[in-house]
GROMACS .gro file of C-alpha atoms in nm:
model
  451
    1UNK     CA    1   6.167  -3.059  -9.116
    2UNK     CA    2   6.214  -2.698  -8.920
    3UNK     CA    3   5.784  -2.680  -8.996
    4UNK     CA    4   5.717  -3.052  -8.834
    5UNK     CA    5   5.912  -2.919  -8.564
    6UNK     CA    6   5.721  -2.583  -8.537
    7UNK     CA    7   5.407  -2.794  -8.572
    8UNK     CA    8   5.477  -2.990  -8.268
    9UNK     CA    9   5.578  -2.725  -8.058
   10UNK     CA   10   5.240  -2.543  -8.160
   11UNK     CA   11   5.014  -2.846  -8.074
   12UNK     CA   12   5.166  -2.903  -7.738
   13UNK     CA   13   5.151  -2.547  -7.645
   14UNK     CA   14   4.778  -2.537  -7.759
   15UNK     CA   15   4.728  -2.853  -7.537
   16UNK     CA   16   4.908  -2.685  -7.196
   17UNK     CA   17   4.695  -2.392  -7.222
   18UNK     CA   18   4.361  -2.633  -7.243
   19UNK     CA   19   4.458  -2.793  -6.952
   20UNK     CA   20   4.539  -2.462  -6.749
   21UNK     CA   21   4.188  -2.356  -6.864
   22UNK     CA   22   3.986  -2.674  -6.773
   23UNK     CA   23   4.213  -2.662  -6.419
   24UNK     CA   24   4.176  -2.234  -6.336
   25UNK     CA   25   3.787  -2.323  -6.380
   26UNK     CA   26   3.785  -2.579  -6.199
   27UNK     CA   27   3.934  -2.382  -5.896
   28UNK     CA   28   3.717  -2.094  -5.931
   29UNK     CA   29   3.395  -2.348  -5.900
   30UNK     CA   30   3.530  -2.473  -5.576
   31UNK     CA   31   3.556  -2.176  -5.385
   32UNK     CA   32   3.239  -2.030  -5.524
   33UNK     CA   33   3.060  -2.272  -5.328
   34UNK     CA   34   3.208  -2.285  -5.024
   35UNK     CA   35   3.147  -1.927  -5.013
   36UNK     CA   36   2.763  -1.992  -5.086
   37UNK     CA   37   2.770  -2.278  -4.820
   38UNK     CA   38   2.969  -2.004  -4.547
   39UNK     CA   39   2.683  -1.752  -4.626
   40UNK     CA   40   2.350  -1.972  -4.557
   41UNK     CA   41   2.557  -2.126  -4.251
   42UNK     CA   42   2.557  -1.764  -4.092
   43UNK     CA   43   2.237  -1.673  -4.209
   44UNK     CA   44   2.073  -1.977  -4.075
   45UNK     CA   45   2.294  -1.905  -3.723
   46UNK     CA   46   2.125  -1.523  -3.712
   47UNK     CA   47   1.777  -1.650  -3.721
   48UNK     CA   48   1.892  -1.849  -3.405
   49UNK     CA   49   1.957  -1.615  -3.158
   50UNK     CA   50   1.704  -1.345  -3.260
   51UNK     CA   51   1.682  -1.154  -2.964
   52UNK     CA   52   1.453  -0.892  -2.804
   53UNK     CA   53   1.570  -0.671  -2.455
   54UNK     CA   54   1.316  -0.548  -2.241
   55UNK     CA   55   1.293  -0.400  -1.881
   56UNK     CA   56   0.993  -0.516  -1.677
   57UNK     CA   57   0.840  -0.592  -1.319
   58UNK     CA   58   0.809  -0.975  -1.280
   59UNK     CA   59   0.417  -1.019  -1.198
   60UNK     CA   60   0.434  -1.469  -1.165
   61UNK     CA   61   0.631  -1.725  -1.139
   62UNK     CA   62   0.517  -2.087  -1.258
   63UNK     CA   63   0.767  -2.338  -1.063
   64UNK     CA   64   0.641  -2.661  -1.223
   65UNK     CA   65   0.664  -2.541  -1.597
   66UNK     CA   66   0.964  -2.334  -1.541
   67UNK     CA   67   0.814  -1.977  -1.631
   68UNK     CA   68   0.809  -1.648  -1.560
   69UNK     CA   69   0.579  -1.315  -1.677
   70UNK     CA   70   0.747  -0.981  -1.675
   71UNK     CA   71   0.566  -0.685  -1.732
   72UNK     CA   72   0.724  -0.440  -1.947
   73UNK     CA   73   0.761  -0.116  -1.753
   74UNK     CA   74   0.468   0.169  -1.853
   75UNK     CA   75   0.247  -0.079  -2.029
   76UNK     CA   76   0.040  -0.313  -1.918
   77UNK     CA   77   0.168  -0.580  -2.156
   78UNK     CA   78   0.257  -0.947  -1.970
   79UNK     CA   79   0.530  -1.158  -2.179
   80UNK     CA   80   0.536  -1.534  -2.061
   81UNK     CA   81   0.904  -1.632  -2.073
   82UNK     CA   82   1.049  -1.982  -1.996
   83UNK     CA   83   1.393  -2.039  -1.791
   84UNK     CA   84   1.571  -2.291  -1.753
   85UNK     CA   85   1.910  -2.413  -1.603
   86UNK     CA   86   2.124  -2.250  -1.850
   87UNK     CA   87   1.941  -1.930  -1.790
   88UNK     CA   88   2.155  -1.647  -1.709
   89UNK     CA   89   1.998  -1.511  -1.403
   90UNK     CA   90   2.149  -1.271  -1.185
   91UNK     CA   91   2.005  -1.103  -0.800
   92UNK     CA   92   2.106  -0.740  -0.734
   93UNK     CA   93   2.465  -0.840  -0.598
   94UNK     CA   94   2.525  -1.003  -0.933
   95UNK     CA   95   2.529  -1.367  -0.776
   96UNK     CA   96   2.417  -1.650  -1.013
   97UNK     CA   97   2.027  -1.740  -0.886
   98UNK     CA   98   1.782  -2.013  -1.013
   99UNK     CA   99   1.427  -1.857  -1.215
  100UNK     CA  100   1.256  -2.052  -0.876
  101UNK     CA  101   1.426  -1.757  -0.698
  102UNK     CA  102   1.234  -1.489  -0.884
  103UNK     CA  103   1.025  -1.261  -0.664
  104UNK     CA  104   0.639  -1.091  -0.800
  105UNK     CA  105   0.752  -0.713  -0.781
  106UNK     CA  106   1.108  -0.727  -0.885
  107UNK     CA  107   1.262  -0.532  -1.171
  108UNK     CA  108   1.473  -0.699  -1.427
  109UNK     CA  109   1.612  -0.633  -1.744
  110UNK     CA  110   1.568  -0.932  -1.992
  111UNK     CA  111   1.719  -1.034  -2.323
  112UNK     CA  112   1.517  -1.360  -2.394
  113UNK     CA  113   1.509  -1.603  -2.738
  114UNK     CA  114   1.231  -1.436  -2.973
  115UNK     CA  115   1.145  -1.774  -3.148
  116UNK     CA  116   1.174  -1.991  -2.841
  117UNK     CA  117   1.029  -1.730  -2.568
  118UNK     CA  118   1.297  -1.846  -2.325
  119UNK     CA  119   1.539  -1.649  -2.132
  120UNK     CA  120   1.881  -1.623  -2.192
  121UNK     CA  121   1.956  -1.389  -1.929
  122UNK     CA  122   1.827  -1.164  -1.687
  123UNK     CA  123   1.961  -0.917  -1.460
  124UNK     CA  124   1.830  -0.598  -1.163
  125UNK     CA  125   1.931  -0.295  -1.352
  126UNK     CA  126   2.200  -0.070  -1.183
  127UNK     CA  127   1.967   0.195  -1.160
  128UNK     CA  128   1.706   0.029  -0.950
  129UNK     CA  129   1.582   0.111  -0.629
  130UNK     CA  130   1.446  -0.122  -0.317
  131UNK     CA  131   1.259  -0.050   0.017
  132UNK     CA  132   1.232  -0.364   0.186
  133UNK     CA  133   0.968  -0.447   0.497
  134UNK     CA  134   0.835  -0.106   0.534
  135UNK     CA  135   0.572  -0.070   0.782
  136UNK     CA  136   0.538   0.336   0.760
  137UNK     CA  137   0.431   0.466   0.410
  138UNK     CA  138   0.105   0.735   0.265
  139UNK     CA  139  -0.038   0.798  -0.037
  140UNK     CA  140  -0.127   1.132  -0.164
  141UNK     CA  141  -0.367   1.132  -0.428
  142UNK     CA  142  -0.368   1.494  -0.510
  143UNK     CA  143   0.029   1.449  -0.621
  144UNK     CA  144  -0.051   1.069  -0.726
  145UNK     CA  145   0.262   1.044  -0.473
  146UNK     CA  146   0.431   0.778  -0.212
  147UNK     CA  147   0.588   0.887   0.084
  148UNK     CA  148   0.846   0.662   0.233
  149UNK     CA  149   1.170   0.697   0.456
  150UNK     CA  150   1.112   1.069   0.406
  151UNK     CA  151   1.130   1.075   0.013
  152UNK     CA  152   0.881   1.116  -0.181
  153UNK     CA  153   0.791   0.937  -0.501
  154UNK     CA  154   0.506   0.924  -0.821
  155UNK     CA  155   0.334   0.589  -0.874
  156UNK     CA  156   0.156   0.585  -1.218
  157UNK     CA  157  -0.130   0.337  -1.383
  158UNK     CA  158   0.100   0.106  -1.463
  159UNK     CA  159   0.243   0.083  -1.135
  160UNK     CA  160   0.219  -0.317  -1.042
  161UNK     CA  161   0.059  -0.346  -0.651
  162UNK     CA  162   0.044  -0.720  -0.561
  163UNK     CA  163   0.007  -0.923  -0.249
  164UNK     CA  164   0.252  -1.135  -0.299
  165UNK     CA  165   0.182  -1.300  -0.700
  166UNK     CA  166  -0.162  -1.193  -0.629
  167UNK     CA  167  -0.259  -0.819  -0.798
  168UNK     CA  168  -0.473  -0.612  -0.567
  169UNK     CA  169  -0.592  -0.254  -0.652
  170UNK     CA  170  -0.393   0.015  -0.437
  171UNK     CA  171  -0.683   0.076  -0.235
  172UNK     CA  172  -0.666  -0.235  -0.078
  173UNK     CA  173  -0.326  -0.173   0.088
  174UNK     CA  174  -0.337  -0.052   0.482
  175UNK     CA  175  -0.152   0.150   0.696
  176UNK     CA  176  -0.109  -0.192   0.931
  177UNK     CA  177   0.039  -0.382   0.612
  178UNK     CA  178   0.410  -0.428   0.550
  179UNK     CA  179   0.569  -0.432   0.216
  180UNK     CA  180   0.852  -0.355  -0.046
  181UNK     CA  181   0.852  -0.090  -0.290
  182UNK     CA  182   1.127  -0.085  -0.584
  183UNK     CA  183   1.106   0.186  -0.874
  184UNK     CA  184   1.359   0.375  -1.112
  185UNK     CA  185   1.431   0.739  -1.024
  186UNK     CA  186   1.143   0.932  -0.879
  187UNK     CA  187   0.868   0.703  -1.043
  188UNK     CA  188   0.763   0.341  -0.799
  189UNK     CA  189   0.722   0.041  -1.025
  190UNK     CA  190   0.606  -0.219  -0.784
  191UNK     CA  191   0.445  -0.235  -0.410
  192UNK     CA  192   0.427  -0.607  -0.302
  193UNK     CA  193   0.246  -0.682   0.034
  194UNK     CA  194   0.454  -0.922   0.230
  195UNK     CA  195   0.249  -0.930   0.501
  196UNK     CA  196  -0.062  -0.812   0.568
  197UNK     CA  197  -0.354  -0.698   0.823
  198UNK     CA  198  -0.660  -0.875   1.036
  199UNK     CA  199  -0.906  -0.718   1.258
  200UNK     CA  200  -0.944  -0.735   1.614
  201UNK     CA  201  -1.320  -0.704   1.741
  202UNK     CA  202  -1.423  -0.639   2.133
  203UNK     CA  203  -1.694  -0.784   2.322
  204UNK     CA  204  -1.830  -0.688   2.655
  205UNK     CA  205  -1.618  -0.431   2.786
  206UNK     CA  206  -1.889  -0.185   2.913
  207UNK     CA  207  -1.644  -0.107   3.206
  208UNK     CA  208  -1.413   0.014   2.983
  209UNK     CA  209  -1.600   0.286   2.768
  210UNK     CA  210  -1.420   0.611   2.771
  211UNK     CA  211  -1.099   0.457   2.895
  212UNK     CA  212  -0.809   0.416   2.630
  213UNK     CA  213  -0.771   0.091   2.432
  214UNK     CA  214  -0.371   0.019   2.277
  215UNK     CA  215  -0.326  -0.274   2.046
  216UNK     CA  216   0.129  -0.294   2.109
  217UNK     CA  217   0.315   0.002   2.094
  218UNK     CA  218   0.136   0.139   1.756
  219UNK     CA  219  -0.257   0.190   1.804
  220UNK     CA  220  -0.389   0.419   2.103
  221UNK     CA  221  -0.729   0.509   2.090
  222UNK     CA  222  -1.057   0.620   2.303
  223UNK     CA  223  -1.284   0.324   2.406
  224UNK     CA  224  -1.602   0.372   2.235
  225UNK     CA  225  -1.888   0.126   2.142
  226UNK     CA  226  -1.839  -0.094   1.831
  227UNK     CA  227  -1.543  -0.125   1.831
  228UNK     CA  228  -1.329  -0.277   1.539
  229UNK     CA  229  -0.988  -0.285   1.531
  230UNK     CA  230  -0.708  -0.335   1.214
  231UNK     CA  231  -0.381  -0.471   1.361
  232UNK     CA  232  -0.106  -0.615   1.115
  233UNK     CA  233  -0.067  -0.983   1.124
  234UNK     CA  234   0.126  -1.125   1.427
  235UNK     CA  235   0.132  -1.144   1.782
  236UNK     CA  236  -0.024  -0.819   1.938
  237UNK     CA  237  -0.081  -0.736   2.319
  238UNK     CA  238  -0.382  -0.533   2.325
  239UNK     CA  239  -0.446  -0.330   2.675
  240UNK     CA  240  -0.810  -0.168   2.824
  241UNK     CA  241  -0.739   0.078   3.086
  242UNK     CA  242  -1.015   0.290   3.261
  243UNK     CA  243  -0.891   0.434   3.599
  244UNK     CA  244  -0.824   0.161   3.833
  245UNK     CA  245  -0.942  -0.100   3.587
  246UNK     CA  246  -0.708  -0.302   3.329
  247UNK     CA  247  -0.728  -0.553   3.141
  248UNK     CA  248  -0.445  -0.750   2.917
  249UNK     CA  249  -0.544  -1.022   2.646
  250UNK     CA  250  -0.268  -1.168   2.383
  251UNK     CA  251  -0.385  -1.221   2.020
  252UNK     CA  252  -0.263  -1.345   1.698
  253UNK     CA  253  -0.384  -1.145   1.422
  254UNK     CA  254  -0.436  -1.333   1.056
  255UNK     CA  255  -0.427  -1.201   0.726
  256UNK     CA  256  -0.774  -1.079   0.664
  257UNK     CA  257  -0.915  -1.292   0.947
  258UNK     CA  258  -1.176  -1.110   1.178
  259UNK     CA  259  -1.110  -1.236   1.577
  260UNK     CA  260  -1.346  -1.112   1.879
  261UNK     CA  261  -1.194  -1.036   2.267
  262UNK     CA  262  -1.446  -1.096   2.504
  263UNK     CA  263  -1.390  -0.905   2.784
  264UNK     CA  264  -1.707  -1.074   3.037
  265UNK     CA  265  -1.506  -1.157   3.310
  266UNK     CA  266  -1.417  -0.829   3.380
  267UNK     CA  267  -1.678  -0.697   3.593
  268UNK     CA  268  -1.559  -0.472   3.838
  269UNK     CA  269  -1.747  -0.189   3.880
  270UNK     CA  270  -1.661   0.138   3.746
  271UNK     CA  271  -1.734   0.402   3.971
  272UNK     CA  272  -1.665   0.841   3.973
  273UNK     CA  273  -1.736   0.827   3.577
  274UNK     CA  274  -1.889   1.129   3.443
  275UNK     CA  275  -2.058   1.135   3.066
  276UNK     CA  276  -2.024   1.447   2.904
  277UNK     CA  277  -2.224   1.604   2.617
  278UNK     CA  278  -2.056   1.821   2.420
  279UNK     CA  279  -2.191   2.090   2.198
  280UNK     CA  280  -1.905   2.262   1.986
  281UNK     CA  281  -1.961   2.503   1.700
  282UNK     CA  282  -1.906   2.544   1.441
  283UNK     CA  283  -2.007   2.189   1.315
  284UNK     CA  284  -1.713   1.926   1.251
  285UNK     CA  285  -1.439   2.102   1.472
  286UNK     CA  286  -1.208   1.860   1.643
  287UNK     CA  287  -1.211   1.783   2.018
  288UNK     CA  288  -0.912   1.693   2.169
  289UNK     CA  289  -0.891   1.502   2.515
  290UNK     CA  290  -0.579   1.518   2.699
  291UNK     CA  291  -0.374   1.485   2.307
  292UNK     CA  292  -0.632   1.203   2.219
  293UNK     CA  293  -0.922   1.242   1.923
  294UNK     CA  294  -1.256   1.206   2.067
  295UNK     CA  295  -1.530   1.148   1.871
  296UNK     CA  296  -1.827   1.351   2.069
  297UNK     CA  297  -2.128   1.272   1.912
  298UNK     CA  298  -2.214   1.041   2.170
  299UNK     CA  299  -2.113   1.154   2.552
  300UNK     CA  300  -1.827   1.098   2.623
  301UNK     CA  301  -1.769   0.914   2.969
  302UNK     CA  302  -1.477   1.027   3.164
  303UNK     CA  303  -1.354   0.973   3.519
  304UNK     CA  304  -1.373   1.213   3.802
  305UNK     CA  305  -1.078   1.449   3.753
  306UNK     CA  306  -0.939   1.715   3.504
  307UNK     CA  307  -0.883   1.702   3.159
  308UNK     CA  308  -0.698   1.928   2.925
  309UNK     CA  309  -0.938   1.988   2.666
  310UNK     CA  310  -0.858   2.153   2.283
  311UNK     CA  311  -1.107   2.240   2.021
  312UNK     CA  312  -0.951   2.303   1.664
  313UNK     CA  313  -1.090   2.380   1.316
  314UNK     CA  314  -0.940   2.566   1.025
  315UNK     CA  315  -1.032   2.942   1.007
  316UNK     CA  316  -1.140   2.961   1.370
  317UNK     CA  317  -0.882   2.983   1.626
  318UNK     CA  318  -0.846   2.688   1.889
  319UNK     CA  319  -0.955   2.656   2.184
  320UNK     CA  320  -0.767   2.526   2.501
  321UNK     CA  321  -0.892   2.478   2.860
  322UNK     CA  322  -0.917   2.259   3.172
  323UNK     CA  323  -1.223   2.022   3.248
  324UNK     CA  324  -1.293   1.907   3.556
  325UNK     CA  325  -1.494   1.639   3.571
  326UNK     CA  326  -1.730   1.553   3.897
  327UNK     CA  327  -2.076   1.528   3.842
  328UNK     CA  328  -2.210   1.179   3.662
  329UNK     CA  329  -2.402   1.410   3.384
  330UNK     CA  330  -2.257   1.725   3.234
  331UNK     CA  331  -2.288   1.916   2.909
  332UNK     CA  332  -1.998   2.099   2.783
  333UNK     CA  333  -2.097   2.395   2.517
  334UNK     CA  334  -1.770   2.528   2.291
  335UNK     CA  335  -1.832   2.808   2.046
  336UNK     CA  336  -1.537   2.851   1.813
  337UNK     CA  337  -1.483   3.211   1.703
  338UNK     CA  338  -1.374   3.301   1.369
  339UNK     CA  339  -0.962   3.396   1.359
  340UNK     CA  340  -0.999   3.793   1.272
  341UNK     CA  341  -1.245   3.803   1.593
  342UNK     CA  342  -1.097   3.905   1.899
  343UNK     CA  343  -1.387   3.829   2.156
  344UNK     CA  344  -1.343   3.472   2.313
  345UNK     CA  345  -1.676   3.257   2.211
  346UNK     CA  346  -1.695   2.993   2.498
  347UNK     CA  347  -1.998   2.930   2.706
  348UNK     CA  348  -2.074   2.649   2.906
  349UNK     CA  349  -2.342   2.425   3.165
  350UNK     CA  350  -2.214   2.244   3.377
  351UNK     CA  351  -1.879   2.062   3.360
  352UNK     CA  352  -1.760   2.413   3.213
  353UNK     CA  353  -1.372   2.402   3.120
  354UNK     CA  354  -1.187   2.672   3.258
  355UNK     CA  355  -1.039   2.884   2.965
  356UNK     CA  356  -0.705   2.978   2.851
  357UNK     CA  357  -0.516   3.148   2.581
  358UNK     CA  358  -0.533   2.943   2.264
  359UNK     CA  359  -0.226   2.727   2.223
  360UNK     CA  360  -0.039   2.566   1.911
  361UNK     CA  361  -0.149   2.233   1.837
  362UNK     CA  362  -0.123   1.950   2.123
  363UNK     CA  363   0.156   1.693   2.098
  364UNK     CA  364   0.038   1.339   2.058
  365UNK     CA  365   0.142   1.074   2.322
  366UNK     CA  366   0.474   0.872   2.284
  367UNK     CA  367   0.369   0.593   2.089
  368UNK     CA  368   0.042   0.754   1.965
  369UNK     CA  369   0.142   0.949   1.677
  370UNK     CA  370   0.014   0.776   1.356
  371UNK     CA  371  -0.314   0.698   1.529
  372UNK     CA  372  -0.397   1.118   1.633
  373UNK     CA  373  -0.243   1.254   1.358
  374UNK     CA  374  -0.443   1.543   1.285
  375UNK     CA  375  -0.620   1.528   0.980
  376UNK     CA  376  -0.840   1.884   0.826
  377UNK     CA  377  -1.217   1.855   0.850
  378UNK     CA  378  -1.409   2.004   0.585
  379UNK     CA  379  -1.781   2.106   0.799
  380UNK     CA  380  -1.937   2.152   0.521
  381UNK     CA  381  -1.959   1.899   0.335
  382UNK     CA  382  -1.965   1.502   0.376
  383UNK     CA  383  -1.859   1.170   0.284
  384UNK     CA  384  -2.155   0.938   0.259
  385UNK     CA  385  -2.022   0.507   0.192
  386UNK     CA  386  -2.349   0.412  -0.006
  387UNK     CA  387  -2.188  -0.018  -0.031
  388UNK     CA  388  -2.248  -0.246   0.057
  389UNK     CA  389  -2.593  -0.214   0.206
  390UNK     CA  390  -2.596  -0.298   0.563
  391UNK     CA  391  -2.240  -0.326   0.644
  392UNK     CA  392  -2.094  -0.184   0.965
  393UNK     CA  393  -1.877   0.132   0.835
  394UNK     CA  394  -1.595   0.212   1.072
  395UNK     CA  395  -1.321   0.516   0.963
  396UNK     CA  396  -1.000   0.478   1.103
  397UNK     CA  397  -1.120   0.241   1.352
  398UNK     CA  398  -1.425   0.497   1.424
  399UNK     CA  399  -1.757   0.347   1.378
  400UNK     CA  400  -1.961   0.580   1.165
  401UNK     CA  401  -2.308   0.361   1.096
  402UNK     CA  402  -2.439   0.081   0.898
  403UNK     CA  403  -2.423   0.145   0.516
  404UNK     CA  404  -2.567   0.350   0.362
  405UNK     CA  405  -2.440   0.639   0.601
  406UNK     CA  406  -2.304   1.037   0.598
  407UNK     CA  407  -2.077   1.161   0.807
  408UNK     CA  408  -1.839   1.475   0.780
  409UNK     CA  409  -1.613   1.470   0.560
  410UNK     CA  410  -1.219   1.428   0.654
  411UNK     CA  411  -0.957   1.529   0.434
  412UNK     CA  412  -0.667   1.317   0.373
  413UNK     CA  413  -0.555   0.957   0.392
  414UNK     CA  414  -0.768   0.720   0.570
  415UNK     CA  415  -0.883   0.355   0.625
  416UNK     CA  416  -1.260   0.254   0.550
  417UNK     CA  417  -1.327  -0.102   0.706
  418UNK     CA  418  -1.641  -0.253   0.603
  419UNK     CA  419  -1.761  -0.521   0.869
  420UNK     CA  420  -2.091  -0.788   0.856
  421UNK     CA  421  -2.174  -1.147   1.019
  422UNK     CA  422  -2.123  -1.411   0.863
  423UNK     CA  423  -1.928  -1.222   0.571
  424UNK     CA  424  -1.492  -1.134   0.550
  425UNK     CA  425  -1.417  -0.787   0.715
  426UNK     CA  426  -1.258  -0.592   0.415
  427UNK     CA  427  -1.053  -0.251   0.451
  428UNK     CA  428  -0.986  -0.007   0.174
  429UNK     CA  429  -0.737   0.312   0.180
  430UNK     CA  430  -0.904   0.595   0.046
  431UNK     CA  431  -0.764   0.956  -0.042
  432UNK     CA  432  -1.007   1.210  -0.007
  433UNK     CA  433  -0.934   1.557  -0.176
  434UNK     CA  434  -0.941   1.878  -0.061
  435UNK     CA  435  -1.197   1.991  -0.377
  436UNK     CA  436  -1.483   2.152  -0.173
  437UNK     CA  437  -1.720   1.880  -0.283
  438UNK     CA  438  -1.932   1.579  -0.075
  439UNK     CA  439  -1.768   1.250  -0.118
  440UNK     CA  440  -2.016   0.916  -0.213
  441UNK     CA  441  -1.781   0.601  -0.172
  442UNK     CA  442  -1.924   0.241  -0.281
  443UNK     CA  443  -1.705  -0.067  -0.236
  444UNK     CA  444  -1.738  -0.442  -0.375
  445UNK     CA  445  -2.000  -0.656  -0.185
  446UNK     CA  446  -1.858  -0.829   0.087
  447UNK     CA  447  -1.753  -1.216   0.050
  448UNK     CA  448  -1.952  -1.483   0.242
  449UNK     CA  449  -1.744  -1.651   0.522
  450UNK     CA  450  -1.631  -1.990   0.477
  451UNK     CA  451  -1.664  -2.076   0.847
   0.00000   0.00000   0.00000
């Protein structure tokens, strides 16, 4: 009886502990797979929202398929983004703004969608800088260097110049042209052109020649023959003065557009005018009338009266004197004198300037500065623009010849316009060093007119 008892006991026990078995395993199944089905959830969101962060100068915008190209900074690598309303885009101030908004030349920092190439947000880095419409900026090619609001900064190859979401070559930029520069520390990133430069060509103003030409408040210059003018785009009042003759035309100067003055109708005549040959040596020294740049090898014709008259040229010590100016042919002759000479080398014909001590170098007129800022002349050697065949050549609004042509060679920063009928006027910025060498320039053939 006590064993059958026993017996039961056993075989009910036996049965419990099958059934906590079967149930334990049971449990243990579950929650393995919901931890496999957690584990390919997150592993399937991580592939998702692969992400890449770059910082980059935005080079297009494409408003009808909703994209933008940044250039990664130091490269020259484009990456084709798209944006859309969710886009996180942010301006400078951190205000919310639209991938429409985007400007060519702009820095942002990007994190954008690997997989889909779209932008998830974008931002102007803290640490960028901004010049906006700046009208007054050089380039120094010895430094690779750009001066602006008195600082000075590098631009490198990858540097992004654009006019607008068109990229130009630096060259093409002008003194006349305003635009926006943004970089990172010492080191520009972008220069857009937001507005740019024409030309302004005169006709028929014999009476004029020797008088002074100003195109606003910004160009000042000797009246000379050829004449070819680069203005910035805009309204410009441009003034010919010679003695008790003036004239006064409006214009409206278009980007890259050439536009002729004709001057006919003013026909007084010019009387008391006096051309003067002058002979300076050494070669290539700089004659100064009254403050203004002359170029002299042509006469120069000058009303009756007295001029203050400098001669200047490195390693020879400057000349300074008075011409008076009353005879309607004259030849002035200047000989320079080296600086450790003591003995003062000036002889002259008639039309002789009366001498004085040498003086420091002449102020500019007010409102003439950029236009006669001196610049070094190297004597002896040249700068010869071999392209494109035939073109009129003018430097800094000098004309020099039709291409190919030599002429002495200037040191610095300076504007080469390249002028023919029936083709666009064109204008390139060139830097030419200070490497005792001659300087052979050739430049794209010019494009056909449309009109």
């Amino acid at each position: 009886m006590l064993n059958r008892f026993y017996g039961k006991k056993t075989a009910v026990l036996m049965i419990f502990i099958f059934v906590l078995s079967v149930s334990t395993s049971c449990n243990v199944s579950v929650r393995k797979r919901v931890r496999n089905r957690n584990s390919t959830t997150k592993a399937e969101t991580a592939k998702e929202v692969q992400t890449h962060k770059m910082t980059g100068v935005v080079t297009n915008t494409d408003l009808d398929l909703q994209q933008v190209t940044i250039r990664e900074l130091d490269s020259d690598v484009d990456t084709i983004l798209d944006y859309n309303a969710v886009s996180g885009i942010t301006d400078k101030y951190g205000e919310d703004i639209t991938g429409d908004d985007l400007e060519p030349g702009q820095i942002m920092e990007v994190v954008y969608d690997t997989e889909k190439s779209s932008v998830i947000t974008m931002s102007v880095p803290d640490n960028v800088w901004e010049y906006k419409n700046v009208d007054k900026f050089s380039f120094d090619g010895d430094e690779n260097a750009l001066s602006v609001a008195g600082r000075k900064y590098q631009y490198t190859d990858w540097t992004y110049f654009s006019d607008l979401d068109r990229t130009i070559q630096m060259m093409e930029l002008n003194s006349r042209d305003i635009v926006t520069i943004r970089g990172i520390g010492i080191t520009v990133y972008s220069v857009t052109r937001t507005a740019g430069h024409g030309y302004i060509r005169l006709a028929n103003y014999a009476p004029f020649l020797g008088g002074m030409v100003s195109v606003g408040n910004n160009i000042i210059l000797t009246v000379t023959e050829n004449m070819l003018l680069t203005a910035g785009v805009g309204q410009h009042r441009v003034m010919l003065s010679n003695g008790k003759v003036n004239a006064v035309k409006n214009v409206t100067v278009k980007d890259g557009e050439e536009i002729t003055l004709d001057f006919s109708e003013y026909k007084e005549e010019v009387k008391n005018i006096g051309n003067i040959t002058f002979t300076i040596e050494p070669y290539g020294a700089d004659l100064y009338i009254n403050g203004t740049n002359i170029d002299y090898s042509s006469p120069v014709a000058l009303n009756y009266g007295e001029y203050k008259i400098e001669v200047e040229l490195t390693g020879y010590t400057s000349y300074t004197g008075i011409l008076d100016v009353e005879k309607p042919e004259s030849e002035v002759k200047i000989d320079l004198i080296d600086e450790d000479a003591s003995v003062d080398g000036v002889s002259s014909t008639d039309g002789t300037p009366k001498p004085s001590q040498p003086s420091h170098t002449p102020q500019p007129s007010s409102g003439a500065a950029d236009d006669v800022t001196k610049k070094k002349i190297d004597s002896s050697h040249t700068i010869t623009v071999q392209a494109p065949e035939g073109a009129e050549v003018y430097l800094d609004n000098v004309y020099k010849g039709l291409a190919p042509c030599t002429f002495t060679k200037i040191i610095g920063s300076q504007t080469v316009t390249l002028s023919r009928s029936g083709y666009l006027t064109k204008s390139y910025s060139v830097d030419i060093l200070d490497d005792g060498k001659d300087v052979k320039l050739g430049f794209s053939e010019l494009v056909k007119s449309s009109g």
